[in-house]
Amino acid sequence: MVAEHGPKLLGVDVLLVATILSGVAAFMVLYAIYSLLTVRDPMAKRVKALQERREQLKAGITASTSKRRAKLVTKNETTDRIRSILSSLKVLQESQVKAAQIKLMQAGIRSKEWAVAVIFGRLVLPIVFGSIILYVVYGANYFPTYGPLKRYGIVATVFVLAYKAPDIFLKNKIAKRSDAIRKGLPDALDLLVICAEAGLTVDAAFHRVARELGRAYPELGDEFALTAIELGFLSDRRSAFENLAMRVNLEAVKGVVTTMIQTEKYGTPLASALRVLSAEFRNERMMRAEEKAARLPAIMTVPLILFILPVLFIVILGPAACSISDAFKGGF
């Protein structure tokens, strides 16, 4: 029995191709009908997700396990014990505690209890390291060739460094954090401008910028997220902006805070003011980069003289010196 074949076009069976295309078309029609009948409201899904997120936050706030409670109690007891010791020694002042708390916030340390530990470190570290260096210099006599003045200089240096160690540590962390925030501030202002022109409120704009820039600039995202939270629950919105200026030790951030306060007070356009600030910060960043590039020749002078020029002289004059030496040897 011979199988029947349909008409062919360029060697391809027309009926077979038509059958396959008809099946695909029927499947697409059925899928379109199914999509139309099973369409869902996107708002219902978003509302459900928001409700689940709210329940998770509520559970995270209200839930407190025994381990967390024990940790908090131990931490509070330790801090209270240190505070009582410092108070008995008459060395704990509220002004010092507030100054230490501000430095901790600028360094990215949110716990205010560490302020007492910083003051306690200023008291304890000189005693500990001072006792060690006194024993090393005078008791064990590790520097017998040093005179009295040099020994006194070593002891005094150790005492001063031990006293300043907590402040030096905090200053270093503040400088690194401020540099990281300064790098991402122009991009954050551009996003704030876009959010303001899109019609978002100030707290929603800060929250959006914190979410978008959180991975590239985590320090800036952390500060903007905290500012967005404070804008949401503080009665005075100006306090939230002032807290941002207090937490970040940068003149640029203080300028942004001043602009935000003025726009809140007088109702001036926020997008135009932020656009001007963003342009100024970008120009400042470019000028800082040009300044570093201008200092590069002066910085490279010493390595050039010490390492590059001697090698260059050896490469250029070495073959000539060898040829002269060979010529003198051959002549004699």
PDB file of C-alpha atoms in Angstrom, residues 74-266:
ATOM      1  CA  THR A  74      23.101  41.213  80.665  1.00  0.00           C
ATOM      2  CA  LYS A  75      24.006  44.171  78.471  1.00  0.00           C
ATOM      3  CA  ASN A  76      22.031  46.606  80.570  1.00  0.00           C
ATOM      4  CA  GLU A  77      23.521  45.238  83.785  1.00  0.00           C
ATOM      5  CA  THR A  78      27.051  45.617  82.427  1.00  0.00           C
ATOM      6  CA  THR A  79      26.393  49.177  81.315  1.00  0.00           C
ATOM      7  CA  ASP A  80      24.773  50.065  84.629  1.00  0.00           C
ATOM      8  CA  ARG A  81      27.736  48.630  86.510  1.00  0.00           C
ATOM      9  CA  ILE A  82      30.198  50.684  84.453  1.00  0.00           C
ATOM     10  CA  ARG A  83      28.035  53.768  84.909  1.00  0.00           C
ATOM     11  CA  SER A  84      27.935  53.276  88.680  1.00  0.00           C
ATOM     12  CA  ILE A  85      31.747  52.907  88.805  1.00  0.00           C
ATOM     13  CA  LEU A  86      32.275  56.087  86.821  1.00  0.00           C
ATOM     14  CA  SER A  87      29.712  57.975  88.906  1.00  0.00           C
ATOM     15  CA  SER A  88      31.395  56.918  92.134  1.00  0.00           C
ATOM     16  CA  LEU A  89      34.712  58.207  90.775  1.00  0.00           C
ATOM     17  CA  LYS A  90      33.085  61.557  89.843  1.00  0.00           C
ATOM     18  CA  VAL A  91      34.304  61.299  86.239  1.00  0.00           C
ATOM     19  CA  LEU A  92      30.964  60.814  84.456  1.00  0.00           C
ATOM     20  CA  GLN A  93      29.421  63.988  83.064  1.00  0.00           C
ATOM     21  CA  GLU A  94      26.311  64.278  80.942  1.00  0.00           C
ATOM     22  CA  SER A  95      28.066  66.527  78.437  1.00  0.00           C
ATOM     23  CA  GLN A  96      30.737  63.865  77.874  1.00  0.00           C
ATOM     24  CA  VAL A  97      28.094  61.178  77.461  1.00  0.00           C
ATOM     25  CA  LYS A  98      26.173  63.252  74.883  1.00  0.00           C
ATOM     26  CA  ALA A  99      29.363  64.052  72.950  1.00  0.00           C
ATOM     27  CA  ALA A 100      30.316  60.360  72.920  1.00  0.00           C
ATOM     28  CA  GLN A 101      26.820  59.380  71.758  1.00  0.00           C
ATOM     29  CA  ILE A 102      27.015  61.836  68.860  1.00  0.00           C
ATOM     30  CA  LYS A 103      30.408  60.436  67.810  1.00  0.00           C
ATOM     31  CA  LEU A 104      29.039  56.897  67.999  1.00  0.00           C
ATOM     32  CA  MET A 105      26.083  57.845  65.784  1.00  0.00           C
ATOM     33  CA  GLN A 106      28.431  59.483  63.277  1.00  0.00           C
ATOM     34  CA  ALA A 107      30.536  56.316  63.276  1.00  0.00           C
ATOM     35  CA  GLY A 108      27.465  54.192  62.510  1.00  0.00           C
ATOM     36  CA  ILE A 109      27.123  52.648  65.997  1.00  0.00           C
ATOM     37  CA  ARG A 110      23.473  52.990  66.982  1.00  0.00           C
ATOM     38  CA  SER A 111      23.655  51.740  70.554  1.00  0.00           C
ATOM     39  CA  LYS A 112      23.933  54.660  72.969  1.00  0.00           C
ATOM     40  CA  GLU A 113      25.146  52.374  75.743  1.00  0.00           C
ATOM     41  CA  TRP A 114      28.605  52.266  74.168  1.00  0.00           C
ATOM     42  CA  ALA A 115      29.102  55.921  75.147  1.00  0.00           C
ATOM     43  CA  VAL A 116      29.720  54.851  78.746  1.00  0.00           C
ATOM     44  CA  ALA A 117      32.180  52.220  77.474  1.00  0.00           C
ATOM     45  CA  VAL A 118      34.096  54.905  75.544  1.00  0.00           C
ATOM     46  CA  ILE A 119      34.454  57.048  78.663  1.00  0.00           C
ATOM     47  CA  PHE A 120      35.396  53.973  80.682  1.00  0.00           C
ATOM     48  CA  GLY A 121      38.056  53.127  78.079  1.00  0.00           C
ATOM     49  CA  ARG A 122      39.590  56.591  78.441  1.00  0.00           C
ATOM     50  CA  LEU A 123      39.961  55.888  82.156  1.00  0.00           C
ATOM     51  CA  VAL A 124      41.100  52.254  82.077  1.00  0.00           C
ATOM     52  CA  LEU A 125      43.418  52.103  79.053  1.00  0.00           C
ATOM     53  CA  PRO A 126      45.980  54.626  80.378  1.00  0.00           C
ATOM     54  CA  ILE A 127      46.116  52.747  83.678  1.00  0.00           C
ATOM     55  CA  VAL A 128      46.632  49.347  82.007  1.00  0.00           C
ATOM     56  CA  PHE A 129      49.098  50.331  79.284  1.00  0.00           C
ATOM     57  CA  GLY A 130      50.769  52.901  81.525  1.00  0.00           C
ATOM     58  CA  SER A 131      51.480  50.264  84.152  1.00  0.00           C
ATOM     59  CA  ILE A 132      52.927  47.949  81.503  1.00  0.00           C
ATOM     60  CA  ILE A 133      55.201  50.599  80.017  1.00  0.00           C
ATOM     61  CA  LEU A 134      56.349  51.755  83.471  1.00  0.00           C
ATOM     62  CA  TYR A 135      57.364  48.194  84.307  1.00  0.00           C
ATOM     63  CA  VAL A 136      59.075  47.743  80.928  1.00  0.00           C
ATOM     64  CA  VAL A 137      61.018  51.018  81.045  1.00  0.00           C
ATOM     65  CA  TYR A 138      61.828  51.427  84.740  1.00  0.00           C
ATOM     66  CA  GLY A 139      61.173  48.049  86.367  1.00  0.00           C
ATOM     67  CA  ALA A 140      62.691  45.624  83.853  1.00  0.00           C
ATOM     68  CA  ASN A 141      65.084  48.244  82.415  1.00  0.00           C
ATOM     69  CA  TYR A 142      64.584  47.203  78.781  1.00  0.00           C
ATOM     70  CA  PHE A 143      66.229  50.409  77.529  1.00  0.00           C
ATOM     71  CA  PRO A 144      69.446  50.704  79.540  1.00  0.00           C
ATOM     72  CA  THR A 145      71.168  52.962  76.986  1.00  0.00           C
ATOM     73  CA  TYR A 146      68.341  55.509  76.937  1.00  0.00           C
ATOM     74  CA  GLY A 147      68.637  58.643  79.035  1.00  0.00           C
ATOM     75  CA  PRO A 148      65.998  59.912  81.488  1.00  0.00           C
ATOM     76  CA  LEU A 149      64.476  62.237  78.901  1.00  0.00           C
ATOM     77  CA  LYS A 150      63.957  59.481  76.311  1.00  0.00           C
ATOM     78  CA  ARG A 151      62.445  57.153  78.910  1.00  0.00           C
ATOM     79  CA  TYR A 152      60.050  59.847  80.032  1.00  0.00           C
ATOM     80  CA  GLY A 153      59.124  60.532  76.405  1.00  0.00           C
ATOM     81  CA  ILE A 154      58.272  56.847  75.813  1.00  0.00           C
ATOM     82  CA  VAL A 155      56.125  56.654  78.949  1.00  0.00           C
ATOM     83  CA  ALA A 156      54.335  59.936  78.204  1.00  0.00           C
ATOM     84  CA  THR A 157      53.655  58.888  74.599  1.00  0.00           C
ATOM     85  CA  VAL A 158      52.114  55.589  75.695  1.00  0.00           C
ATOM     86  CA  PHE A 159      49.920  57.350  78.256  1.00  0.00           C
ATOM     87  CA  VAL A 160      48.652  59.896  75.716  1.00  0.00           C
ATOM     88  CA  LEU A 161      48.004  57.281  73.019  1.00  0.00           C
ATOM     89  CA  ALA A 162      46.156  55.036  75.496  1.00  0.00           C
ATOM     90  CA  TYR A 163      43.956  57.941  76.552  1.00  0.00           C
ATOM     91  CA  LYS A 164      43.262  59.002  72.968  1.00  0.00           C
ATOM     92  CA  ALA A 165      42.802  55.450  71.596  1.00  0.00           C
ATOM     93  CA  PRO A 166      38.940  55.405  71.792  1.00  0.00           C
ATOM     94  CA  ASP A 167      38.713  58.854  70.194  1.00  0.00           C
ATOM     95  CA  ILE A 168      41.192  57.907  67.462  1.00  0.00           C
ATOM     96  CA  PHE A 169      39.206  54.744  66.717  1.00  0.00           C
ATOM     97  CA  LEU A 170      35.920  56.659  66.495  1.00  0.00           C
ATOM     98  CA  LYS A 171      37.497  59.413  64.413  1.00  0.00           C
ATOM     99  CA  ASN A 172      38.811  56.855  61.928  1.00  0.00           C
ATOM    100  CA  LYS A 173      35.400  55.188  61.590  1.00  0.00           C
ATOM    101  CA  ILE A 174      33.686  58.578  61.214  1.00  0.00           C
ATOM    102  CA  ALA A 175      36.118  59.613  58.455  1.00  0.00           C
ATOM    103  CA  LYS A 176      35.625  56.362  56.510  1.00  0.00           C
ATOM    104  CA  ARG A 177      31.844  56.523  56.854  1.00  0.00           C
ATOM    105  CA  SER A 178      31.747  60.195  55.842  1.00  0.00           C
ATOM    106  CA  ASP A 179      33.830  59.505  52.717  1.00  0.00           C
ATOM    107  CA  ALA A 180      31.513  56.646  51.732  1.00  0.00           C
ATOM    108  CA  ILE A 181      28.442  58.860  52.180  1.00  0.00           C
ATOM    109  CA  ARG A 182      30.065  61.737  50.270  1.00  0.00           C
ATOM    110  CA  LYS A 183      30.645  59.500  47.243  1.00  0.00           C
ATOM    111  CA  GLY A 184      27.012  58.471  46.952  1.00  0.00           C
ATOM    112  CA  LEU A 185      25.359  61.783  47.828  1.00  0.00           C
ATOM    113  CA  PRO A 186      25.114  63.219  44.249  1.00  0.00           C
ATOM    114  CA  ASP A 187      23.464  60.023  42.991  1.00  0.00           C
ATOM    115  CA  ALA A 188      21.083  60.065  45.957  1.00  0.00           C
ATOM    116  CA  LEU A 189      20.090  63.654  45.208  1.00  0.00           C
ATOM    117  CA  ASP A 190      19.433  62.770  41.561  1.00  0.00           C
ATOM    118  CA  LEU A 191      17.131  59.972  42.668  1.00  0.00           C
ATOM    119  CA  LEU A 192      15.433  62.332  45.116  1.00  0.00           C
ATOM    120  CA  VAL A 193      14.808  64.755  42.247  1.00  0.00           C
ATOM    121  CA  ILE A 194      13.273  61.971  40.149  1.00  0.00           C
ATOM    122  CA  CYS A 195      11.088  60.836  43.050  1.00  0.00           C
ATOM    123  CA  ALA A 196       9.968  64.410  43.780  1.00  0.00           C
ATOM    124  CA  GLU A 197       9.060  65.009  40.129  1.00  0.00           C
ATOM    125  CA  ALA A 198       7.171  61.698  40.083  1.00  0.00           C
ATOM    126  CA  GLY A 199       4.918  62.953  42.872  1.00  0.00           C
ATOM    127  CA  LEU A 200       6.216  60.942  45.827  1.00  0.00           C
ATOM    128  CA  THR A 201       6.169  62.431  49.296  1.00  0.00           C
ATOM    129  CA  VAL A 202       9.416  63.251  51.060  1.00  0.00           C
ATOM    130  CA  ASP A 203       9.391  60.206  53.350  1.00  0.00           C
ATOM    131  CA  ALA A 204       8.451  57.902  50.449  1.00  0.00           C
ATOM    132  CA  ALA A 205      11.233  59.445  48.336  1.00  0.00           C
ATOM    133  CA  PHE A 206      13.804  58.873  51.085  1.00  0.00           C
ATOM    134  CA  HIS A 207      12.631  55.296  51.492  1.00  0.00           C
ATOM    135  CA  ARG A 208      12.846  54.675  47.751  1.00  0.00           C
ATOM    136  CA  VAL A 209      16.349  56.147  47.508  1.00  0.00           C
ATOM    137  CA  ALA A 210      17.480  54.074  50.508  1.00  0.00           C
ATOM    138  CA  ARG A 211      16.187  50.920  48.830  1.00  0.00           C
ATOM    139  CA  GLU A 212      17.761  51.697  45.453  1.00  0.00           C
ATOM    140  CA  LEU A 213      21.178  52.797  46.766  1.00  0.00           C
ATOM    141  CA  GLY A 214      21.379  50.378  49.696  1.00  0.00           C
ATOM    142  CA  ARG A 215      23.643  47.931  47.859  1.00  0.00           C
ATOM    143  CA  ALA A 216      25.962  50.423  46.181  1.00  0.00           C
ATOM    144  CA  TYR A 217      26.235  52.753  49.186  1.00  0.00           C
ATOM    145  CA  PRO A 218      25.105  50.882  52.323  1.00  0.00           C
ATOM    146  CA  GLU A 219      26.053  53.711  54.724  1.00  0.00           C
ATOM    147  CA  LEU A 220      24.020  56.284  52.806  1.00  0.00           C
ATOM    148  CA  GLY A 221      21.124  53.842  52.412  1.00  0.00           C
ATOM    149  CA  ASP A 222      21.131  53.211  56.155  1.00  0.00           C
ATOM    150  CA  GLU A 223      20.958  56.918  56.969  1.00  0.00           C
ATOM    151  CA  PHE A 224      18.227  57.626  54.420  1.00  0.00           C
ATOM    152  CA  ALA A 225      16.178  54.654  55.630  1.00  0.00           C
ATOM    153  CA  LEU A 226      16.397  55.875  59.219  1.00  0.00           C
ATOM    154  CA  THR A 227      15.413  59.377  58.092  1.00  0.00           C
ATOM    155  CA  ALA A 228      12.402  57.967  56.227  1.00  0.00           C
ATOM    156  CA  ILE A 229      11.305  56.110  59.367  1.00  0.00           C
ATOM    157  CA  GLU A 230      11.684  59.245  61.495  1.00  0.00           C
ATOM    158  CA  LEU A 231       9.727  61.291  58.958  1.00  0.00           C
ATOM    159  CA  GLY A 232       6.927  58.761  59.303  1.00  0.00           C
ATOM    160  CA  PHE A 233       6.466  58.812  63.063  1.00  0.00           C
ATOM    161  CA  LEU A 234       7.984  62.058  64.393  1.00  0.00           C
ATOM    162  CA  SER A 235       5.514  64.870  64.977  1.00  0.00           C
ATOM    163  CA  ASP A 236       8.016  67.510  63.832  1.00  0.00           C
ATOM    164  CA  ARG A 237       9.528  66.675  60.444  1.00  0.00           C
ATOM    165  CA  ARG A 238      12.278  69.220  61.021  1.00  0.00           C
ATOM    166  CA  SER A 239      13.626  67.063  63.851  1.00  0.00           C
ATOM    167  CA  ALA A 240      14.108  64.151  61.428  1.00  0.00           C
ATOM    168  CA  PHE A 241      16.218  66.292  59.092  1.00  0.00           C
ATOM    169  CA  GLU A 242      18.225  67.744  61.992  1.00  0.00           C
ATOM    170  CA  ASN A 243      18.904  64.216  63.237  1.00  0.00           C
ATOM    171  CA  LEU A 244      20.250  63.327  59.796  1.00  0.00           C
ATOM    172  CA  ALA A 245      22.631  66.309  59.918  1.00  0.00           C
ATOM    173  CA  MET A 246      23.733  65.279  63.410  1.00  0.00           C
ATOM    174  CA  ARG A 247      24.384  61.652  62.426  1.00  0.00           C
ATOM    175  CA  VAL A 248      26.454  62.530  59.333  1.00  0.00           C
ATOM    176  CA  ASN A 249      29.494  64.755  59.842  1.00  0.00           C
ATOM    177  CA  LEU A 250      29.425  66.383  56.399  1.00  0.00           C
ATOM    178  CA  GLU A 251      28.819  69.956  55.318  1.00  0.00           C
ATOM    179  CA  ALA A 252      27.141  68.689  52.157  1.00  0.00           C
ATOM    180  CA  VAL A 253      24.528  66.783  54.174  1.00  0.00           C
ATOM    181  CA  LYS A 254      23.956  69.858  56.330  1.00  0.00           C
ATOM    182  CA  GLY A 255      23.305  71.837  53.157  1.00  0.00           C
ATOM    183  CA  VAL A 256      20.796  69.226  51.988  1.00  0.00           C
ATOM    184  CA  VAL A 257      19.086  69.300  55.396  1.00  0.00           C
ATOM    185  CA  THR A 258      18.876  73.108  55.303  1.00  0.00           C
ATOM    186  CA  THR A 259      17.329  72.944  51.844  1.00  0.00           C
ATOM    187  CA  MET A 260      14.791  70.328  52.930  1.00  0.00           C
ATOM    188  CA  ILE A 261      13.807  72.385  55.988  1.00  0.00           C
ATOM    189  CA  GLN A 262      13.377  75.533  53.898  1.00  0.00           C
ATOM    190  CA  THR A 263      11.230  73.739  51.330  1.00  0.00           C
ATOM    191  CA  GLU A 264       9.063  72.321  54.127  1.00  0.00           C
ATOM    192  CA  LYS A 265       8.727  75.752  55.730  1.00  0.00           C
ATOM    193  CA  TYR A 266       8.234  78.035  52.723  1.00  0.00           C
TER     194      TYR A 266
END
